Amino acid sequence: MSKKTLFVDMDNVIVDFKSGINKLPREVEEEHVAYHGRNERGEPNDADEIQGIFALMDPMPGAIEAINKLSEHFDLYALSTAPWNNSSAWSDKLLWIQKHFGRGPGSPLYKRLILSHHKHLSQGHFLVDDRLANGAREFGERQNSQHIHFGQDPFEDWSKVLDYLLERR
Ligand SMILES: [Mg+2]
């Protein structure tokens, strides 16, 4: 039987976005904040537009192990949106995948990175995403396609999502 198709978002699903903010060089952060300001939590506004920020981010807990495991049982792709106003994010996302999963054909995500503002155009059984934006909601509205809302009950973390998906492979 052929494998089901599974798409996995990057930011706040595989990639810990906030860890990139915490690792920004101080002068880079200050220069950005001078133009964009800070939010109520004290973080830079529009942090996703800071050049190079995506390269600094750590994996989410359990994400690397989950992707490796799921790639054995699903036709698996990373499906992420790169900010329109941050060209470095488009290459940083590729470099991040290569750094954490390997560059060659042995990587579970080798040539399986899709950057899109229209996730619903990718057809498959599951999309694991922490947001409804950029087509994630529409993806889940299609018949036989499910949006797994990462971070929300009952999909709070990778151990829960992994169990759920492995039962439905
Ligand atoms: Mg996300």
Short mmCIF file of C-alpha atoms and ligand atoms in Angstrom, two decimals:
data_model
loop_
_atom_site.label_atom_id
_atom_site.label_comp_id
_atom_site.label_asym_id
_atom_site.label_seq_id
_atom_site.Cartn_x
_atom_site.Cartn_y
_atom_site.Cartn_z
CA MET A 1 0.00 0.00 0.00
CA SER A 2 1.30 3.46 -0.81
CA LYS A 3 2.15 5.79 2.03
CA LYS A 4 -0.14 8.64 3.01
CA THR A 5 1.11 12.16 2.34
CA LEU A 6 2.06 14.26 5.35
CA PHE A 7 3.07 17.92 5.36
CA VAL A 8 4.75 19.50 8.37
CA ASP A 9 5.06 23.24 8.98
CA MET A 10 8.40 24.61 10.22
CA ASP A 11 8.03 27.64 12.54
CA ASN A 12 6.81 26.63 16.01
CA VAL A 13 6.31 23.05 14.82
CA ILE A 14 9.78 21.77 13.85
CA VAL A 15 11.60 25.04 14.56
CA ASP A 16 11.54 26.93 17.87
CA PHE A 17 11.03 30.44 16.48
CA LYS A 18 11.54 32.17 19.83
CA SER A 19 14.99 30.63 20.29
CA GLY A 20 16.14 32.68 17.29
CA ILE A 21 15.04 35.92 18.94
CA ASN A 22 16.93 34.97 22.09
CA LYS A 23 20.13 34.36 20.12
CA LEU A 24 20.11 37.56 18.07
CA PRO A 25 23.28 39.63 18.39
CA ARG A 26 22.36 42.64 20.51
CA GLU A 27 23.30 45.21 17.85
CA VAL A 28 21.19 43.44 15.22
CA GLU A 29 18.19 43.40 17.56
CA GLU A 30 18.60 47.07 18.52
CA GLU A 31 18.91 48.20 14.92
CA HIS A 32 15.71 46.32 14.01
CA VAL A 33 13.84 47.61 17.06
CA ALA A 34 14.80 51.20 16.21
CA TYR A 35 12.54 50.91 13.12
CA HIS A 36 9.95 48.31 14.14
CA GLY A 37 9.58 48.71 17.92
CA ARG A 38 8.74 45.99 20.43
CA ASN A 39 5.53 44.13 21.27
CA GLU A 40 3.88 43.90 24.72
CA ARG A 41 6.17 40.97 25.61
CA GLY A 42 9.25 43.04 24.88
CA GLU A 43 10.10 41.09 21.71
CA PRO A 44 10.99 42.86 18.47
CA ASN A 45 7.99 43.46 16.21
CA ASP A 46 8.14 41.69 12.82
CA ALA A 47 11.02 39.55 14.11
CA ASP A 48 10.53 37.22 11.14
CA GLU A 49 11.84 40.02 8.92
CA ILE A 50 15.26 40.16 10.61
CA GLN A 51 17.97 39.01 8.18
CA GLY A 52 19.55 35.75 9.30
CA ILE A 53 17.22 35.09 12.24
CA PHE A 54 16.00 31.72 10.90
CA ALA A 55 19.52 30.31 10.90
CA LEU A 56 19.77 30.82 14.67
CA MET A 57 16.73 28.80 15.70
CA ASP A 58 16.77 25.52 17.66
CA PRO A 59 14.51 22.54 16.96
CA MET A 60 11.25 22.16 18.90
CA PRO A 61 11.37 19.44 21.61
CA GLY A 62 11.00 15.99 20.05
CA ALA A 63 10.71 17.36 16.52
CA ILE A 64 13.86 15.84 14.99
CA GLU A 65 13.07 12.38 16.33
CA ALA A 66 9.43 12.68 15.21
CA ILE A 67 10.34 13.68 11.66
CA ASN A 68 12.85 10.85 11.36
CA LYS A 69 10.26 8.36 12.60
CA LEU A 70 7.37 9.70 10.51
CA SER A 71 9.45 9.68 7.33
CA GLU A 72 9.56 5.88 7.57
CA HIS A 73 5.77 5.65 7.45
CA PHE A 74 4.59 8.66 5.43
CA ASP A 75 5.40 10.47 2.21
CA LEU A 76 6.69 13.44 4.19
CA TYR A 77 7.36 17.07 3.21
CA ALA A 78 8.21 20.26 5.08
CA LEU A 79 5.62 22.88 4.05
CA SER A 80 6.51 26.32 5.32
CA THR A 81 5.89 29.95 4.50
CA ALA A 82 8.94 32.21 4.23
CA PRO A 83 8.29 35.92 4.88
CA TRP A 84 7.90 37.98 1.71
CA ASN A 85 9.97 40.80 3.20
CA ASN A 86 12.91 38.67 4.36
CA SER A 87 14.78 37.11 1.44
CA SER A 88 17.35 35.49 3.74
CA ALA A 89 14.58 33.43 5.36
CA TRP A 90 14.08 31.60 2.04
CA SER A 91 17.66 30.31 2.03
CA ASP A 92 17.96 30.04 5.84
CA LYS A 93 15.06 27.58 5.91
CA LEU A 94 16.83 25.31 3.42
CA LEU A 95 20.09 25.58 5.38
CA TRP A 96 18.27 24.81 8.63
CA ILE A 97 16.78 21.61 7.17
CA GLN A 98 20.21 20.58 5.87
CA LYS A 99 21.91 21.34 9.20
CA HIS A 100 19.48 19.35 11.34
CA PHE A 101 18.60 16.46 9.00
CA GLY A 102 21.64 16.23 6.70
CA ARG A 103 22.30 17.46 3.15
CA GLY A 104 22.28 14.23 1.20
CA PRO A 105 19.77 11.64 -0.06
CA GLY A 106 19.76 9.98 3.37
CA SER A 107 17.95 12.97 4.89
CA PRO A 108 14.23 12.43 5.59
CA LEU A 109 13.61 15.85 4.00
CA TYR A 110 16.05 15.59 1.06
CA LYS A 111 14.50 17.73 -1.75
CA ARG A 112 11.28 17.76 0.29
CA LEU A 113 11.07 21.41 1.30
CA ILE A 114 8.10 23.40 -0.04
CA LEU A 115 7.96 27.15 0.64
CA SER A 116 4.48 28.49 -0.05
CA HIS A 117 1.95 31.15 0.94
CA HIS A 118 -0.78 28.80 -0.41
CA LYS A 119 -0.55 25.57 1.59
CA HIS A 120 -3.98 24.39 0.42
CA LEU A 121 -2.54 23.90 -3.06
CA SER A 122 -0.45 21.02 -1.69
CA GLN A 123 -2.67 17.93 -1.70
CA GLY A 124 -2.34 15.26 0.94
CA HIS A 125 -3.79 13.55 3.98
CA PHE A 126 -2.32 15.55 6.87
CA LEU A 127 -0.83 18.98 7.57
CA VAL A 128 0.72 19.58 10.99
CA ASP A 129 0.64 23.36 11.51
CA ASP A 130 0.38 25.67 14.52
CA ARG A 131 -1.58 28.26 12.53
CA LEU A 132 -4.56 28.53 10.20
CA ALA A 133 -2.90 31.11 7.95
CA ASN A 134 -1.41 30.77 4.46
CA GLY A 135 -3.87 28.10 3.37
CA ALA A 136 -3.66 25.78 6.41
CA ARG A 137 -7.36 26.28 7.22
CA GLU A 138 -8.37 25.64 3.61
CA PHE A 139 -6.18 22.54 3.52
CA GLY A 140 -8.23 21.03 6.37
CA GLU A 141 -11.54 21.92 4.72
CA ARG A 142 -10.82 19.65 1.78
CA GLN A 143 -12.28 16.15 1.89
CA ASN A 144 -9.85 13.50 3.18
CA SER A 145 -7.36 16.17 4.30
CA GLN A 146 -6.86 17.01 7.97
CA HIS A 147 -5.21 20.02 9.54
CA ILE A 148 -3.56 18.89 12.78
CA HIS A 149 -3.48 22.06 14.86
CA PHE A 150 -0.10 21.76 16.58
CA GLY A 151 0.03 23.20 20.10
CA GLN A 152 -3.75 22.96 20.59
CA ASP A 153 -5.63 20.25 22.50
CA PRO A 154 -5.28 17.30 21.74
CA PHE A 155 -2.10 18.02 19.76
CA GLU A 156 -0.10 19.93 22.37
CA ASP A 157 3.31 18.48 21.55
CA TRP A 158 5.22 16.08 19.30
CA SER A 159 4.68 13.01 21.45
CA LYS A 160 0.89 13.40 21.07
CA VAL A 161 1.06 14.19 17.37
CA LEU A 162 3.42 11.29 16.74
CA ASP A 163 1.10 8.80 18.48
CA TYR A 164 -1.91 10.15 16.59
CA LEU A 165 -0.24 9.92 13.18
CA LEU A 166 1.34 6.51 13.67
CA GLU A 167 -2.11 5.11 14.45
CA ARG A 168 -3.39 6.50 11.16
CA ARG A 169 -0.54 5.72 8.79
MG MG B 1 4.13 27.79 12.08
#
